[in-house]
Amino acid sequence: DLHFNELIALPHNKFDFEIASQRLRLFALKATQYLKAMGVSNVLIAMTGDMLNSDRRLDEMLNESTNRAKATMLGVYLLEQFLLELDRCFNLQVAYVAGNESRIHDEVGWSEVVISDNYDTTVFNMLKHGLRSSGIKFLVGNTMEMVVEVAGQNVLLVHGNSIRGSDLQKVIQSIKGKYADNGIPLSFIIFGDIHSAYLSDNF
């Protein structure tokens, strides 16, 4: 969850577009170093939503860097630089699902037409259009849940706001069972929303 446009100016914590830019640059450099050392050539960038921060609540409106139209353009520019940096060394694929904080309207909806009315969709499509002459492959699919193939294995991308409960493993097994019933065995699930790094065998 990049939460572009969030403005934090506390003595012990700061975040704005400049810091986001620095973090993306550092992430690109470290990822490149690690992936080269591991002999990786094909890379999937999985965007799991909430690329822009919500502005529906008063405290969010008072703590934003700019309006969301301008923030969208700034976010696209930063992500474009990030992708081009990685594209110099790897074969890139980019996929996305929409988050709950980036939705344009207050109401939460689950149909494709409602959930895709989302700044995450706008950012992804602007990147896809702007980088159409690059070698980067943009994967298009379901805006809420998307299965992508990675090294011959099915990986599910979801935002994660529907993944709740104290026993995450049980929730994950339920999702895997739902897909298995439809003939799609999942090897791994990638999601955001919880704002915490968590790596297990299945998610």
JSON list of C-alpha atoms in Angstrom, two decimals:
[
{"chain": "A", "resi": 1, "resn": "ASP", "atom": "CA", "xyz": [0.00, 0.00, 0.00]},
{"chain": "A", "resi": 2, "resn": "LEU", "atom": "CA", "xyz": [1.90, 3.04, -1.26]},
{"chain": "A", "resi": 3, "resn": "HIS", "atom": "CA", "xyz": [-0.68, 5.56, 0.01]},
{"chain": "A", "resi": 4, "resn": "PHE", "atom": "CA", "xyz": [0.71, 8.32, -2.17]},
{"chain": "A", "resi": 5, "resn": "ASN", "atom": "CA", "xyz": [-0.50, 11.77, -1.12]},
{"chain": "A", "resi": 6, "resn": "GLU", "atom": "CA", "xyz": [-0.48, 11.02, 2.59]},
{"chain": "A", "resi": 7, "resn": "LEU", "atom": "CA", "xyz": [1.35, 13.75, 4.46]},
{"chain": "A", "resi": 8, "resn": "ILE", "atom": "CA", "xyz": [2.97, 12.88, 7.78]},
{"chain": "A", "resi": 9, "resn": "ALA", "atom": "CA", "xyz": [5.02, 15.56, 9.52]},
{"chain": "A", "resi": 10, "resn": "LEU", "atom": "CA", "xyz": [5.72, 14.30, 13.03]},
{"chain": "A", "resi": 11, "resn": "PRO", "atom": "CA", "xyz": [9.02, 14.57, 14.91]},
{"chain": "A", "resi": 12, "resn": "HIS", "atom": "CA", "xyz": [9.46, 10.78, 14.78]},
{"chain": "A", "resi": 13, "resn": "ASN", "atom": "CA", "xyz": [7.83, 10.01, 11.40]},
{"chain": "A", "resi": 14, "resn": "LYS", "atom": "CA", "xyz": [7.65, 11.78, 8.05]},
{"chain": "A", "resi": 15, "resn": "PHE", "atom": "CA", "xyz": [6.08, 10.87, 4.70]},
{"chain": "A", "resi": 16, "resn": "ASP", "atom": "CA", "xyz": [5.39, 12.82, 1.53]},
{"chain": "A", "resi": 17, "resn": "PHE", "atom": "CA", "xyz": [6.07, 12.46, -2.19]},
{"chain": "A", "resi": 18, "resn": "GLU", "atom": "CA", "xyz": [9.78, 13.21, -1.79]},
{"chain": "A", "resi": 19, "resn": "ILE", "atom": "CA", "xyz": [10.21, 10.47, 0.81]},
{"chain": "A", "resi": 20, "resn": "ALA", "atom": "CA", "xyz": [8.09, 8.10, -1.30]},
{"chain": "A", "resi": 21, "resn": "SER", "atom": "CA", "xyz": [10.43, 8.81, -4.21]},
{"chain": "A", "resi": 22, "resn": "GLN", "atom": "CA", "xyz": [13.50, 8.07, -2.10]},
{"chain": "A", "resi": 23, "resn": "ARG", "atom": "CA", "xyz": [12.00, 4.82, -0.81]},
{"chain": "A", "resi": 24, "resn": "LEU", "atom": "CA", "xyz": [11.07, 3.63, -4.30]},
{"chain": "A", "resi": 25, "resn": "ARG", "atom": "CA", "xyz": [14.56, 4.44, -5.58]},
{"chain": "A", "resi": 26, "resn": "LEU", "atom": "CA", "xyz": [16.18, 2.53, -2.71]},
{"chain": "A", "resi": 27, "resn": "PHE", "atom": "CA", "xyz": [13.79, -0.39, -3.21]},
{"chain": "A", "resi": 28, "resn": "ALA", "atom": "CA", "xyz": [14.64, -0.54, -6.92]},
{"chain": "A", "resi": 29, "resn": "LEU", "atom": "CA", "xyz": [18.38, -0.53, -6.18]},
{"chain": "A", "resi": 30, "resn": "LYS", "atom": "CA", "xyz": [18.19, -3.19, -3.46]},
{"chain": "A", "resi": 31, "resn": "ALA", "atom": "CA", "xyz": [15.80, -5.38, -5.46]},
{"chain": "A", "resi": 32, "resn": "THR", "atom": "CA", "xyz": [18.07, -5.18, -8.51]},
{"chain": "A", "resi": 33, "resn": "GLN", "atom": "CA", "xyz": [21.11, -6.13, -6.45]},
{"chain": "A", "resi": 34, "resn": "TYR", "atom": "CA", "xyz": [19.33, -9.10, -4.84]},
{"chain": "A", "resi": 35, "resn": "LEU", "atom": "CA", "xyz": [17.61, -10.38, -7.99]},
{"chain": "A", "resi": 36, "resn": "LYS", "atom": "CA", "xyz": [20.83, -10.23, -10.03]},
{"chain": "A", "resi": 37, "resn": "ALA", "atom": "CA", "xyz": [22.66, -12.15, -7.29]},
{"chain": "A", "resi": 38, "resn": "MET", "atom": "CA", "xyz": [19.92, -14.81, -7.40]},
{"chain": "A", "resi": 39, "resn": "GLY", "atom": "CA", "xyz": [20.09, -15.09, -11.20]},
{"chain": "A", "resi": 40, "resn": "VAL", "atom": "CA", "xyz": [16.52, -13.85, -11.70]},
{"chain": "A", "resi": 41, "resn": "SER", "atom": "CA", "xyz": [15.58, -12.53, -15.14]},
{"chain": "A", "resi": 42, "resn": "ASN", "atom": "CA", "xyz": [11.75, -12.41, -15.08]},
{"chain": "A", "resi": 43, "resn": "VAL", "atom": "CA", "xyz": [10.05, -10.16, -12.52]},
{"chain": "A", "resi": 44, "resn": "LEU", "atom": "CA", "xyz": [6.39, -9.63, -11.66]},
{"chain": "A", "resi": 45, "resn": "ILE", "atom": "CA", "xyz": [5.46, -6.30, -10.07]},
{"chain": "A", "resi": 46, "resn": "ALA", "atom": "CA", "xyz": [2.28, -7.01, -8.09]},
{"chain": "A", "resi": 47, "resn": "MET", "atom": "CA", "xyz": [0.37, -3.84, -7.26]},
{"chain": "A", "resi": 48, "resn": "THR", "atom": "CA", "xyz": [-2.14, -4.80, -4.57]},
{"chain": "A", "resi": 49, "resn": "GLY", "atom": "CA", "xyz": [-4.07, -1.54, -4.22]},
{"chain": "A", "resi": 50, "resn": "ASP", "atom": "CA", "xyz": [-4.23, 1.63, -2.16]},
{"chain": "A", "resi": 51, "resn": "MET", "atom": "CA", "xyz": [-1.72, 3.42, -4.36]},
{"chain": "A", "resi": 52, "resn": "LEU", "atom": "CA", "xyz": [-3.40, 6.68, -3.37]},
{"chain": "A", "resi": 53, "resn": "ASN", "atom": "CA", "xyz": [-4.58, 7.64, 0.08]},
{"chain": "A", "resi": 54, "resn": "SER", "atom": "CA", "xyz": [-8.23, 8.16, 0.89]},
{"chain": "A", "resi": 55, "resn": "ASP", "atom": "CA", "xyz": [-9.58, 11.70, 1.28]},
{"chain": "A", "resi": 56, "resn": "ARG", "atom": "CA", "xyz": [-13.07, 10.83, 2.47]},
{"chain": "A", "resi": 57, "resn": "ARG", "atom": "CA", "xyz": [-12.45, 11.55, 6.16]},
{"chain": "A", "resi": 58, "resn": "LEU", "atom": "CA", "xyz": [-11.62, 14.97, 7.61]},
{"chain": "A", "resi": 59, "resn": "ASP", "atom": "CA", "xyz": [-8.28, 13.95, 9.13]},
{"chain": "A", "resi": 60, "resn": "GLU", "atom": "CA", "xyz": [-7.21, 12.52, 5.75]},
{"chain": "A", "resi": 61, "resn": "MET", "atom": "CA", "xyz": [-8.18, 15.72, 3.94]},
{"chain": "A", "resi": 62, "resn": "LEU", "atom": "CA", "xyz": [-6.15, 17.75, 6.44]},
{"chain": "A", "resi": 63, "resn": "ASN", "atom": "CA", "xyz": [-3.13, 15.47, 5.98]},
{"chain": "A", "resi": 64, "resn": "GLU", "atom": "CA", "xyz": [-2.72, 15.26, 2.22]},
{"chain": "A", "resi": 65, "resn": "SER", "atom": "CA", "xyz": [0.10, 16.65, 0.09]},
{"chain": "A", "resi": 66, "resn": "THR", "atom": "CA", "xyz": [-2.19, 17.89, -2.69]},
{"chain": "A", "resi": 67, "resn": "ASN", "atom": "CA", "xyz": [-5.52, 17.02, -4.30]},
{"chain": "A", "resi": 68, "resn": "ARG", "atom": "CA", "xyz": [-5.96, 13.51, -5.69]},
{"chain": "A", "resi": 69, "resn": "ALA", "atom": "CA", "xyz": [-5.93, 14.57, -9.35]},
{"chain": "A", "resi": 70, "resn": "LYS", "atom": "CA", "xyz": [-2.43, 16.02, -8.92]},
{"chain": "A", "resi": 71, "resn": "ALA", "atom": "CA", "xyz": [-1.43, 13.14, -6.64]},
{"chain": "A", "resi": 72, "resn": "THR", "atom": "CA", "xyz": [-2.43, 10.68, -9.36]},
{"chain": "A", "resi": 73, "resn": "MET", "atom": "CA", "xyz": [-0.01, 12.31, -11.81]},
{"chain": "A", "resi": 74, "resn": "LEU", "atom": "CA", "xyz": [2.80, 12.44, -9.24]},
{"chain": "A", "resi": 75, "resn": "GLY", "atom": "CA", "xyz": [2.22, 8.78, -8.36]},
{"chain": "A", "resi": 76, "resn": "VAL", "atom": "CA", "xyz": [2.28, 7.77, -12.02]},
{"chain": "A", "resi": 77, "resn": "TYR", "atom": "CA", "xyz": [5.54, 9.66, -12.54]},
{"chain": "A", "resi": 78, "resn": "LEU", "atom": "CA", "xyz": [7.24, 8.00, -9.54]},
{"chain": "A", "resi": 79, "resn": "LEU", "atom": "CA", "xyz": [6.07, 4.53, -10.50]},
{"chain": "A", "resi": 80, "resn": "GLU", "atom": "CA", "xyz": [7.11, 5.09, -14.11]},
{"chain": "A", "resi": 81, "resn": "GLN", "atom": "CA", "xyz": [10.66, 5.87, -12.97]},
{"chain": "A", "resi": 82, "resn": "PHE", "atom": "CA", "xyz": [10.61, 2.82, -10.68]},
{"chain": "A", "resi": 83, "resn": "LEU", "atom": "CA", "xyz": [9.48, 0.49, -13.47]},
{"chain": "A", "resi": 84, "resn": "LEU", "atom": "CA", "xyz": [11.94, 1.89, -16.00]},
{"chain": "A", "resi": 85, "resn": "GLU", "atom": "CA", "xyz": [14.77, 1.41, -13.50]},
{"chain": "A", "resi": 86, "resn": "LEU", "atom": "CA", "xyz": [13.91, -2.29, -13.12]},
{"chain": "A", "resi": 87, "resn": "ASP", "atom": "CA", "xyz": [13.20, -2.71, -16.83]},
{"chain": "A", "resi": 88, "resn": "ARG", "atom": "CA", "xyz": [16.87, -1.97, -17.53]},
{"chain": "A", "resi": 89, "resn": "CYS", "atom": "CA", "xyz": [17.85, -5.31, -15.98]},
{"chain": "A", "resi": 90, "resn": "PHE", "atom": "CA", "xyz": [14.80, -7.60, -16.03]},
{"chain": "A", "resi": 91, "resn": "ASN", "atom": "CA", "xyz": [11.86, -8.78, -18.12]},
{"chain": "A", "resi": 92, "resn": "LEU", "atom": "CA", "xyz": [9.01, -7.03, -16.33]},
{"chain": "A", "resi": 93, "resn": "GLN", "atom": "CA", "xyz": [5.35, -7.91, -15.99]},
{"chain": "A", "resi": 94, "resn": "VAL", "atom": "CA", "xyz": [3.00, -5.62, -14.05]},
{"chain": "A", "resi": 95, "resn": "ALA", "atom": "CA", "xyz": [-0.38, -6.63, -12.62]},
{"chain": "A", "resi": 96, "resn": "TYR", "atom": "CA", "xyz": [-2.74, -4.84, -10.27]},
{"chain": "A", "resi": 97, "resn": "VAL", "atom": "CA", "xyz": [-5.89, -5.12, -8.21]},
{"chain": "A", "resi": 98, "resn": "ALA", "atom": "CA", "xyz": [-7.78, -2.17, -6.74]},
{"chain": "A", "resi": 99, "resn": "GLY", "atom": "CA", "xyz": [-7.75, -1.23, -3.07]},
{"chain": "A", "resi": 100, "resn": "ASN", "atom": "CA", "xyz": [-10.43, 0.16, -0.82]},
{"chain": "A", "resi": 101, "resn": "GLU", "atom": "CA", "xyz": [-8.75, 3.47, 0.09]},
{"chain": "A", "resi": 102, "resn": "SER", "atom": "CA", "xyz": [-8.23, 4.49, -3.55]},
{"chain": "A", "resi": 103, "resn": "ARG", "atom": "CA", "xyz": [-11.86, 4.20, -4.54]},
{"chain": "A", "resi": 104, "resn": "ILE", "atom": "CA", "xyz": [-13.37, 7.37, -5.98]},
{"chain": "A", "resi": 105, "resn": "HIS", "atom": "CA", "xyz": [-16.79, 7.17, -4.30]},
{"chain": "A", "resi": 106, "resn": "ASP", "atom": "CA", "xyz": [-17.66, 6.67, -0.65]},
{"chain": "A", "resi": 107, "resn": "GLU", "atom": "CA", "xyz": [-19.63, 3.49, -1.20]},
{"chain": "A", "resi": 108, "resn": "VAL", "atom": "CA", "xyz": [-17.86, 0.14, -1.27]},
{"chain": "A", "resi": 109, "resn": "GLY", "atom": "CA", "xyz": [-18.90, -2.01, -4.24]},
{"chain": "A", "resi": 110, "resn": "TRP", "atom": "CA", "xyz": [-17.88, -5.41, -5.50]},
{"chain": "A", "resi": 111, "resn": "SER", "atom": "CA", "xyz": [-19.06, -5.43, -9.11]},
{"chain": "A", "resi": 112, "resn": "GLU", "atom": "CA", "xyz": [-16.39, -4.83, -11.75]},
{"chain": "A", "resi": 113, "resn": "VAL", "atom": "CA", "xyz": [-17.89, -1.52, -12.89]},
{"chain": "A", "resi": 114, "resn": "VAL", "atom": "CA", "xyz": [-17.94, -0.16, -9.32]},
{"chain": "A", "resi": 115, "resn": "ILE", "atom": "CA", "xyz": [-14.61, -1.45, -8.01]},
{"chain": "A", "resi": 116, "resn": "SER", "atom": "CA", "xyz": [-12.75, -0.30, -11.13]},
{"chain": "A", "resi": 117, "resn": "ASP", "atom": "CA", "xyz": [-13.95, 3.29, -10.48]},
{"chain": "A", "resi": 118, "resn": "ASN", "atom": "CA", "xyz": [-10.75, 3.61, -8.52]},
{"chain": "A", "resi": 119, "resn": "TYR", "atom": "CA", "xyz": [-7.54, 5.64, -8.66]},
{"chain": "A", "resi": 120, "resn": "ASP", "atom": "CA", "xyz": [-5.55, 2.38, -8.68]},
{"chain": "A", "resi": 121, "resn": "THR", "atom": "CA", "xyz": [-7.18, 1.58, -12.02]},
{"chain": "A", "resi": 122, "resn": "THR", "atom": "CA", "xyz": [-6.34, 5.06, -13.29]},
{"chain": "A", "resi": 123, "resn": "VAL", "atom": "CA", "xyz": [-2.68, 4.80, -12.22]},
{"chain": "A", "resi": 124, "resn": "PHE", "atom": "CA", "xyz": [-2.26, 1.34, -13.76]},
{"chain": "A", "resi": 125, "resn": "ASN", "atom": "CA", "xyz": [-3.82, 2.35, -17.07]},
{"chain": "A", "resi": 126, "resn": "MET", "atom": "CA", "xyz": [-1.79, 5.56, -17.28]},
{"chain": "A", "resi": 127, "resn": "LEU", "atom": "CA", "xyz": [1.38, 3.52, -16.72]},
{"chain": "A", "resi": 128, "resn": "LYS", "atom": "CA", "xyz": [0.27, 1.00, -19.32]},
{"chain": "A", "resi": 129, "resn": "HIS", "atom": "CA", "xyz": [-0.36, 3.75, -21.87]},
{"chain": "A", "resi": 130, "resn": "GLY", "atom": "CA", "xyz": [2.73, 5.80, -21.05]},
{"chain": "A", "resi": 131, "resn": "LEU", "atom": "CA", "xyz": [5.07, 2.80, -21.19]},
{"chain": "A", "resi": 132, "resn": "ARG", "atom": "CA", "xyz": [3.44, 1.09, -24.18]},
{"chain": "A", "resi": 133, "resn": "SER", "atom": "CA", "xyz": [6.64, 1.37, -26.24]},
{"chain": "A", "resi": 134, "resn": "SER", "atom": "CA", "xyz": [8.78, -0.21, -23.50]},
{"chain": "A", "resi": 135, "resn": "GLY", "atom": "CA", "xyz": [9.28, -3.93, -23.14]},
{"chain": "A", "resi": 136, "resn": "ILE", "atom": "CA", "xyz": [7.14, -4.01, -19.99]},
{"chain": "A", "resi": 137, "resn": "LYS", "atom": "CA", "xyz": [4.10, -6.30, -20.18]},
{"chain": "A", "resi": 138, "resn": "PHE", "atom": "CA", "xyz": [0.98, -5.05, -18.39]},
{"chain": "A", "resi": 139, "resn": "LEU", "atom": "CA", "xyz": [-1.41, -7.84, -17.38]},
{"chain": "A", "resi": 140, "resn": "VAL", "atom": "CA", "xyz": [-5.12, -7.04, -17.48]},
{"chain": "A", "resi": 141, "resn": "GLY", "atom": "CA", "xyz": [-7.69, -9.06, -15.56]},
{"chain": "A", "resi": 142, "resn": "ASN", "atom": "CA", "xyz": [-10.27, -8.90, -12.81]},
{"chain": "A", "resi": 143, "resn": "THR", "atom": "CA", "xyz": [-9.96, -5.67, -10.82]},
{"chain": "A", "resi": 144, "resn": "MET", "atom": "CA", "xyz": [-10.77, -7.31, -7.47]},
{"chain": "A", "resi": 145, "resn": "GLU", "atom": "CA", "xyz": [-9.00, -10.69, -7.72]},
{"chain": "A", "resi": 146, "resn": "MET", "atom": "CA", "xyz": [-6.47, -11.63, -10.36]},
{"chain": "A", "resi": 147, "resn": "VAL", "atom": "CA", "xyz": [-4.66, -14.92, -10.94]},
{"chain": "A", "resi": 148, "resn": "VAL", "atom": "CA", "xyz": [-1.27, -14.62, -12.64]},
{"chain": "A", "resi": 149, "resn": "GLU", "atom": "CA", "xyz": [1.17, -17.34, -13.62]},
{"chain": "A", "resi": 150, "resn": "VAL", "atom": "CA", "xyz": [4.61, -17.05, -12.08]},
{"chain": "A", "resi": 151, "resn": "ALA", "atom": "CA", "xyz": [7.19, -19.70, -13.03]},
{"chain": "A", "resi": 152, "resn": "GLY", "atom": "CA", "xyz": [4.43, -22.17, -13.85]},
{"chain": "A", "resi": 153, "resn": "GLN", "atom": "CA", "xyz": [2.51, -21.56, -10.61]},
{"chain": "A", "resi": 154, "resn": "ASN", "atom": "CA", "xyz": [-0.79, -19.76, -10.04]},
{"chain": "A", "resi": 155, "resn": "VAL", "atom": "CA", "xyz": [-0.51, -16.70, -7.81]},
{"chain": "A", "resi": 156, "resn": "LEU", "atom": "CA", "xyz": [-3.59, -14.80, -6.65]},
{"chain": "A", "resi": 157, "resn": "LEU", "atom": "CA", "xyz": [-3.48, -11.02, -6.19]},
{"chain": "A", "resi": 158, "resn": "VAL", "atom": "CA", "xyz": [-6.10, -9.44, -3.93]},
{"chain": "A", "resi": 159, "resn": "HIS", "atom": "CA", "xyz": [-6.09, -6.21, -1.97]},
{"chain": "A", "resi": 160, "resn": "GLY", "atom": "CA", "xyz": [-6.70, -7.97, 1.33]},
{"chain": "A", "resi": 161, "resn": "ASN", "atom": "CA", "xyz": [-9.50, -5.93, 2.89]},
{"chain": "A", "resi": 162, "resn": "SER", "atom": "CA", "xyz": [-11.69, -9.04, 2.63]},
{"chain": "A", "resi": 163, "resn": "ILE", "atom": "CA", "xyz": [-9.07, -11.17, 4.41]},
{"chain": "A", "resi": 164, "resn": "ARG", "atom": "CA", "xyz": [-9.97, -10.87, 8.07]},
{"chain": "A", "resi": 165, "resn": "GLY", "atom": "CA", "xyz": [-9.69, -12.85, 11.27]},
{"chain": "A", "resi": 166, "resn": "SER", "atom": "CA", "xyz": [-7.07, -13.88, 13.77]},
{"chain": "A", "resi": 167, "resn": "ASP", "atom": "CA", "xyz": [-6.28, -17.11, 11.89]},
{"chain": "A", "resi": 168, "resn": "LEU", "atom": "CA", "xyz": [-4.98, -15.88, 8.53]},
{"chain": "A", "resi": 169, "resn": "GLN", "atom": "CA", "xyz": [-3.90, -19.37, 7.54]},
{"chain": "A", "resi": 170, "resn": "LYS", "atom": "CA", "xyz": [-7.48, -20.62, 7.84]},
{"chain": "A", "resi": 171, "resn": "VAL", "atom": "CA", "xyz": [-8.78, -17.72, 5.72]},
{"chain": "A", "resi": 172, "resn": "ILE", "atom": "CA", "xyz": [-6.10, -18.36, 3.09]},
{"chain": "A", "resi": 173, "resn": "GLN", "atom": "CA", "xyz": [-6.96, -22.09, 2.96]},
{"chain": "A", "resi": 174, "resn": "SER", "atom": "CA", "xyz": [-10.61, -21.15, 2.41]},
{"chain": "A", "resi": 175, "resn": "ILE", "atom": "CA", "xyz": [-9.67, -18.92, -0.53]},
{"chain": "A", "resi": 176, "resn": "LYS", "atom": "CA", "xyz": [-7.45, -21.63, -1.99]},
{"chain": "A", "resi": 177, "resn": "GLY", "atom": "CA", "xyz": [-10.30, -24.13, -1.64]},
{"chain": "A", "resi": 178, "resn": "LYS", "atom": "CA", "xyz": [-12.71, -21.83, -3.49]},
{"chain": "A", "resi": 179, "resn": "TYR", "atom": "CA", "xyz": [-10.31, -21.58, -6.43]},
{"chain": "A", "resi": 180, "resn": "ALA", "atom": "CA", "xyz": [-9.49, -25.30, -6.35]},
{"chain": "A", "resi": 181, "resn": "ASP", "atom": "CA", "xyz": [-13.23, -26.05, -6.70]},
{"chain": "A", "resi": 182, "resn": "ASN", "atom": "CA", "xyz": [-13.08, -24.12, -9.98]},
{"chain": "A", "resi": 183, "resn": "GLY", "atom": "CA", "xyz": [-10.04, -26.03, -11.22]},
{"chain": "A", "resi": 184, "resn": "ILE", "atom": "CA", "xyz": [-7.48, -23.35, -10.36]},
{"chain": "A", "resi": 185, "resn": "PRO", "atom": "CA", "xyz": [-4.91, -24.57, -7.83]},
{"chain": "A", "resi": 186, "resn": "LEU", "atom": "CA", "xyz": [-3.21, -21.62, -6.11]},
{"chain": "A", "resi": 187, "resn": "SER", "atom": "CA", "xyz": [0.40, -21.81, -4.97]},
{"chain": "A", "resi": 188, "resn": "PHE", "atom": "CA", "xyz": [0.55, -18.39, -3.32]},
{"chain": "A", "resi": 189, "resn": "ILE", "atom": "CA", "xyz": [-1.59, -15.36, -2.44]},
{"chain": "A", "resi": 190, "resn": "ILE", "atom": "CA", "xyz": [-0.23, -11.81, -2.40]},
{"chain": "A", "resi": 191, "resn": "PHE", "atom": "CA", "xyz": [-2.17, -9.08, -0.62]},
{"chain": "A", "resi": 192, "resn": "GLY", "atom": "CA", "xyz": [-1.69, -5.75, 1.13]},
{"chain": "A", "resi": 193, "resn": "ASP", "atom": "CA", "xyz": [-4.10, -3.81, 3.35]},
{"chain": "A", "resi": 194, "resn": "ILE", "atom": "CA", "xyz": [-2.72, -4.99, 6.71]},
{"chain": "A", "resi": 195, "resn": "HIS", "atom": "CA", "xyz": [0.30, -2.63, 6.38]},
{"chain": "A", "resi": 196, "resn": "SER", "atom": "CA", "xyz": [2.66, -5.25, 7.74]},
{"chain": "A", "resi": 197, "resn": "ALA", "atom": "CA", "xyz": [5.31, -7.41, 6.13]},
{"chain": "A", "resi": 198, "resn": "TYR", "atom": "CA", "xyz": [4.24, -11.02, 6.51]},
{"chain": "A", "resi": 199, "resn": "LEU", "atom": "CA", "xyz": [5.72, -13.89, 4.54]},
{"chain": "A", "resi": 200, "resn": "SER", "atom": "CA", "xyz": [4.53, -17.47, 4.97]},
{"chain": "A", "resi": 201, "resn": "ASP", "atom": "CA", "xyz": [4.57, -20.60, 2.80]},
{"chain": "A", "resi": 202, "resn": "ASN", "atom": "CA", "xyz": [1.21, -19.71, 1.25]},
{"chain": "A", "resi": 203, "resn": "PHE", "atom": "CA", "xyz": [0.89, -15.90, 1.44]}
]
